[in-house]
Amino acid sequence: MASIGQIVNPTPGSDALARARQRASLVPDCLVEAKRIANTVIAGWHGRRKRGIGENFWQFRPYTEGESLSRIDWRRSARDDHTYVREREWEAAHTIWLWADMSPSMMYKSTFGSVSKESRALVIMLALAEILARSGERIGCPGVMEPVAARNAAERLATALMHAPLPGGLPDVAMIRGWSDLVLIGDFLDDAPAIMARLTPLARRGLRGHVVEIADPAEELFPYTGRTEFTDPETGSKLVSGRAENIREAYSSAYLARRDDLGQSLRHLGWTFVTHRTDHLASEALVAVHMYLSGMPAKATHGGLL
């Protein structure tokens, strides 16, 4: 039996960070500087359209008697007979929690995929940290790193991961308070009801979630023929099929039904769902998640956006 896939060694955090930065450079800056969403905290990384402390210009307004003269914009006032005050836009950093599932099944890589699922998940997570940090967001990782608002958030996260590797499964989010975004990256091969039993309480607490399913091409295409031995990386149990091609159709139906069930359940919660195959560019998943984080509808791509 020729081997189509194998379990690979974990990816060093420093290597994943380098690839994350490379992917991050592919995402147009305009996605980071997308349209600001008015009067919301959720889209704080684009600023709130409200006057207050900030660096960006918001608007000119007429001067009100009694205000400090230091607030007057004399250049603008000189254009006509009115006196104007220059106001800045109120900006509030939003907290975005990032998580990548490091279960044994994530270490899988077939001959059809360019990298392992684990490697791709780390790259996407660190790339998101790199891009979001540029716009002043607070980036955190449940149980690994408290939220920080710093330009080097990706480096801090990579360092934290090297000292406290991510465990498998979904994270413990008991420490998360208030309205935040939670990005979960993994293969999500468990039954949809079991996954939703963990995620539904999070949505009820006000967390806005974004789920990125990472798939190896072999998991979708099921390219096996003849006598094939399948090994469960979680339990080590084995299954031998005399003619694997005979179960391809049934497998495909079950695999896609699980994905559709999960996607519909997530959308019912108001969460977003993106699928990504490891034989496609990581930037495709990054673009989709970025658009969702900014409140914009994402478009379908080769990466398999649902």
Coordinates of C-alpha atoms in Angstrom, one line a residue:
M1 CA 0.0 0.0 0.0
A2 CA 1.5 3.3 -1.1
S3 CA 1.2 6.0 1.6
I4 CA -0.8 9.0 0.6
G5 CA -0.6 10.9 4.0
Q6 CA 1.4 11.0 7.2
I7 CA 1.6 12.6 10.6
V8 CA 4.2 15.3 10.6
N9 CA 6.2 16.9 13.4
P10 CA 4.9 20.1 15.0
T11 CA 6.0 23.3 13.3
P12 CA 8.4 25.5 15.3
G13 CA 6.8 28.8 16.3
S14 CA 9.6 30.9 14.8
D15 CA 9.2 29.2 11.4
A16 CA 5.5 29.7 11.5
L17 CA 5.9 33.4 12.3
A18 CA 8.2 33.9 9.3
R19 CA 5.6 32.3 7.0
A20 CA 2.8 34.3 8.7
R21 CA 4.6 37.6 7.9
Q22 CA 5.0 36.5 4.3
R23 CA 1.3 35.7 4.0
A24 CA 0.4 39.0 5.8
S25 CA 2.3 41.0 3.1
L26 CA 0.0 39.5 0.5
V27 CA -3.1 41.0 2.1
P28 CA -3.8 44.5 0.7
D29 CA -3.5 47.3 3.2
C30 CA -6.9 48.5 2.1
L31 CA -8.4 45.5 3.9
V32 CA -6.9 46.8 7.2
E33 CA -8.1 50.3 6.4
A34 CA -11.6 49.3 5.3
K35 CA -14.6 51.4 5.9
R36 CA -15.2 52.3 9.5
I37 CA -18.3 51.0 11.0
A38 CA -20.3 53.7 12.7
N39 CA -21.1 53.8 16.3
T40 CA -20.0 50.2 17.2
V41 CA -17.4 48.8 19.6
I42 CA -17.3 45.5 17.7
A43 CA -15.5 47.2 14.7
G44 CA -13.2 49.2 17.0
W45 CA -10.2 48.3 14.9
H46 CA -11.7 50.6 12.3
G47 CA -12.5 53.3 14.8
R48 CA -15.8 54.5 16.1
R49 CA -17.4 57.5 14.3
K50 CA -17.5 59.6 17.4
R51 CA -15.6 62.5 18.6
G52 CA -13.0 62.0 21.3
I53 CA -9.4 61.1 21.9
G54 CA -7.6 59.8 18.8
E55 CA -5.2 60.6 16.1
N56 CA -7.4 60.7 13.0
F57 CA -9.3 63.8 11.9
W58 CA -13.1 63.4 12.1
Q59 CA -14.7 66.7 11.3
F60 CA -14.8 70.5 11.6
R61 CA -17.6 72.1 13.7
P62 CA -18.5 75.7 14.6
Y63 CA -16.7 77.0 17.7
T64 CA -18.9 77.4 20.8
E65 CA -18.5 80.4 23.1
G66 CA -16.7 79.4 26.2
E67 CA -14.5 76.6 24.7
S68 CA -10.7 76.8 24.9
L69 CA -9.2 78.9 22.1
S70 CA -6.5 76.2 21.7
R71 CA -9.1 74.0 20.0
I72 CA -9.7 76.5 17.2
D73 CA -8.4 75.5 13.8
W74 CA -7.3 78.9 12.6
R75 CA -6.4 77.8 9.1
R76 CA -9.9 76.4 8.4
S77 CA -11.5 79.4 10.1
A78 CA -9.6 81.9 7.9
R79 CA -11.5 80.6 4.8
D80 CA -14.8 82.3 5.8
D81 CA -16.4 84.3 8.5
H82 CA -16.9 81.5 10.9
T83 CA -14.7 80.0 13.6
Y84 CA -14.2 76.2 13.5
V85 CA -12.9 73.6 15.9
R86 CA -11.1 70.6 14.6
E87 CA -12.4 67.3 16.1
R88 CA -10.7 64.0 16.2
E89 CA -12.3 60.6 15.9
W90 CA -12.8 58.5 19.0
E91 CA -10.9 55.2 18.6
A92 CA -11.2 52.2 20.8
A93 CA -9.1 49.0 20.3
H94 CA -11.2 45.9 20.1
T95 CA -10.1 42.6 21.7
I96 CA -9.7 39.7 19.3
W97 CA -8.9 36.3 20.7
L98 CA -7.1 33.8 18.4
W99 CA -6.9 30.1 18.8
A100 CA -5.6 27.2 16.7
D101 CA -6.5 23.6 17.5
M102 CA -3.4 21.5 17.9
S103 CA -5.1 18.1 18.1
P104 CA -3.2 15.1 16.6
S105 CA -5.4 15.1 13.6
M106 CA -4.1 18.6 12.7
M107 CA -0.6 17.1 12.2
Y108 CA -1.8 15.3 9.0
K109 CA -0.3 16.1 5.6
S110 CA -1.1 14.2 2.4
T111 CA 0.9 14.2 -0.8
F112 CA -1.8 16.5 -2.2
G113 CA -1.4 19.2 0.4
S114 CA 1.5 21.7 0.5
V115 CA 1.8 21.8 4.3
S116 CA 0.2 20.1 7.3
K117 CA -3.0 21.4 8.7
E118 CA -1.2 22.3 11.9
S119 CA 1.3 24.4 10.0
R120 CA -1.4 26.2 8.0
A121 CA -3.4 26.9 11.2
L122 CA -0.4 28.5 12.9
V123 CA 0.4 30.6 9.9
I124 CA -3.1 32.0 9.6
M125 CA -3.3 32.7 13.4
L126 CA 0.0 34.5 13.5
A127 CA -0.7 36.4 10.2
L128 CA -4.0 37.6 11.7
A129 CA -2.1 38.8 14.8
E130 CA 0.4 40.6 12.6
I131 CA -2.2 42.4 10.5
L132 CA -4.6 43.3 13.4
A133 CA -1.8 44.6 15.6
R134 CA -0.9 47.1 12.9
S135 CA -4.3 48.7 13.4
G136 CA -4.0 48.9 17.2
E137 CA -6.2 45.9 18.1
R138 CA -5.7 44.0 21.4
I139 CA -4.6 40.4 20.5
G140 CA -4.9 37.6 22.9
C141 CA -4.8 33.8 23.0
P142 CA -6.9 32.0 25.6
G143 CA -4.7 30.5 28.3
V144 CA -1.5 31.4 26.5
M145 CA -1.3 35.2 26.2
E146 CA -3.4 38.0 27.7
P147 CA -4.6 40.6 25.2
V148 CA -1.9 43.1 24.2
A149 CA -2.1 46.2 22.0
A150 CA 1.4 46.3 20.5
R151 CA 3.0 46.3 17.0
N152 CA 4.9 43.2 17.9
A153 CA 1.9 41.2 19.0
A154 CA 2.7 38.4 16.5
E155 CA 6.2 38.0 17.9
R156 CA 4.8 38.0 21.5
L157 CA 2.3 35.4 20.5
A158 CA 4.9 33.2 18.8
T159 CA 7.1 33.5 21.9
A160 CA 4.2 32.6 24.1
L161 CA 3.4 29.6 22.0
M162 CA 7.0 28.3 22.3
H163 CA 6.7 28.4 26.1
A164 CA 3.1 27.3 26.3
P165 CA 2.1 25.2 23.3
L166 CA -1.5 25.1 22.4
P167 CA -3.4 22.0 23.5
G168 CA -5.8 20.1 21.3
G169 CA -9.6 20.8 21.1
L170 CA -11.4 24.0 21.8
P171 CA -10.0 26.6 24.2
D172 CA -11.1 27.4 27.8
V173 CA -12.6 30.9 27.4
A174 CA -13.8 31.4 31.0
M175 CA -11.4 34.4 31.3
I176 CA -13.0 36.3 28.3
R177 CA -15.2 39.1 29.5
G178 CA -17.4 41.4 27.5
W179 CA -17.9 41.7 23.8
S180 CA -15.0 40.3 21.8
D181 CA -14.2 38.5 18.6
L182 CA -13.0 34.9 18.8
V183 CA -11.3 33.3 15.8
L184 CA -11.1 29.5 16.0
I185 CA -8.9 27.6 13.5
G186 CA -8.9 23.8 13.3
D187 CA -10.2 20.8 11.3
F188 CA -13.4 20.4 13.4
L189 CA -13.8 16.8 12.5
D190 CA -16.0 16.0 15.5
D191 CA -19.7 15.7 15.1
A192 CA -21.4 19.1 14.6
P193 CA -23.7 18.7 17.6
A194 CA -20.8 18.1 19.9
I195 CA -19.0 21.2 18.6
M196 CA -22.0 23.4 18.8
A197 CA -22.6 22.2 22.4
R198 CA -19.3 24.0 23.3
L199 CA -19.8 27.0 21.1
T200 CA -23.4 27.9 21.7
P201 CA -22.8 29.1 25.3
L202 CA -20.0 31.4 24.0
A203 CA -22.4 33.1 21.6
R204 CA -24.9 33.6 24.4
R205 CA -22.2 35.4 26.4
G206 CA -21.9 37.9 23.5
L207 CA -18.8 36.6 21.8
R208 CA -18.7 37.1 18.1
G209 CA -17.1 34.0 16.6
H210 CA -15.3 33.2 13.3
V211 CA -14.6 29.5 12.6
V212 CA -11.9 28.6 10.0
E213 CA -12.0 24.9 9.0
I214 CA -8.7 23.6 7.7
A215 CA -8.9 20.6 5.4
D216 CA -6.3 18.5 3.7
P217 CA -7.2 17.8 0.0
A218 CA -7.2 14.1 0.7
E219 CA -9.9 14.5 3.3
E220 CA -12.2 16.0 0.7
L221 CA -11.2 14.0 -2.4
F222 CA -10.7 10.6 -0.7
P223 CA -8.2 9.5 -3.4
Y224 CA -7.7 6.0 -1.9
T225 CA -8.0 2.9 -4.0
G226 CA -7.4 -0.8 -3.3
R227 CA -6.5 -2.2 0.1
T228 CA -6.0 0.8 2.4
E229 CA -5.2 1.1 6.1
F230 CA -6.6 4.1 7.9
T231 CA -5.3 5.1 11.3
D232 CA -7.1 7.4 13.7
P233 CA -4.4 9.9 15.0
E234 CA -6.5 10.6 18.1
T235 CA -6.9 7.1 19.3
G236 CA -4.5 5.0 17.2
S237 CA -7.2 2.7 16.1
K238 CA -7.0 1.2 12.6
L239 CA -9.4 0.4 9.9
V240 CA -8.5 -1.7 6.8
S241 CA -10.6 -1.4 3.7
G242 CA -10.2 -4.0 1.0
R243 CA -11.4 -1.7 -1.8
A244 CA -11.3 1.9 -0.5
E245 CA -12.9 3.2 -3.7
N246 CA -16.1 1.4 -2.9
I247 CA -16.7 3.7 0.1
R248 CA -15.7 6.9 -1.5
E249 CA -19.3 8.1 -2.3
A250 CA -20.6 7.3 1.2
Y251 CA -17.6 9.0 2.8
S252 CA -17.9 12.1 0.7
S253 CA -21.6 12.4 1.5
A254 CA -20.9 12.1 5.3
Y255 CA -18.0 14.5 5.2
L256 CA -19.9 17.2 3.3
A257 CA -23.0 16.7 5.4
R258 CA -21.0 17.3 8.6
R259 CA -19.5 20.5 7.2
D260 CA -22.9 21.8 6.0
D261 CA -24.5 21.0 9.4
L262 CA -21.7 22.8 11.2
G263 CA -21.8 25.8 8.9
Q264 CA -25.6 26.2 9.2
S265 CA -25.5 25.9 12.9
L266 CA -22.8 28.5 13.2
R267 CA -24.6 31.0 11.0
H268 CA -27.7 30.4 13.1
L269 CA -25.7 31.7 16.1
G270 CA -24.6 34.7 14.0
W271 CA -21.1 33.4 13.7
T272 CA -19.1 33.1 10.4
F273 CA -17.6 30.0 8.8
V274 CA -14.7 29.7 6.4
T275 CA -13.3 26.5 4.9
H276 CA -9.7 26.4 3.6
R277 CA -7.7 23.6 2.0
T278 CA -4.0 23.3 2.5
D279 CA -3.4 23.2 -1.3
H280 CA -4.5 26.8 -1.6
L281 CA -2.9 30.0 -0.5
A282 CA -3.2 31.0 3.2
S283 CA -4.0 34.5 2.0
E284 CA -7.4 33.4 0.8
A285 CA -8.5 32.5 4.3
L286 CA -6.9 35.7 5.6
V287 CA -8.9 37.9 3.3
A288 CA -12.2 36.1 4.2
V289 CA -11.6 36.4 8.0
H290 CA -10.5 40.0 7.7
M291 CA -13.7 41.0 5.8
Y292 CA -15.8 39.2 8.4
L293 CA -13.9 40.9 11.3
S294 CA -14.6 44.3 9.6
G295 CA -18.3 43.5 9.3
M296 CA -18.1 43.2 5.5
P297 CA -19.6 40.2 3.6
A298 CA -16.9 38.0 2.3
K299 CA -16.9 36.6 -1.2
A300 CA -16.4 33.0 -2.2
T301 CA -12.8 32.1 -3.2
H302 CA -10.9 29.0 -4.3
G303 CA -10.3 28.5 -0.5
G304 CA -13.8 27.2 -0.1
L305 CA -15.6 30.0 1.7
L306 CA -19.0 29.0 3.0

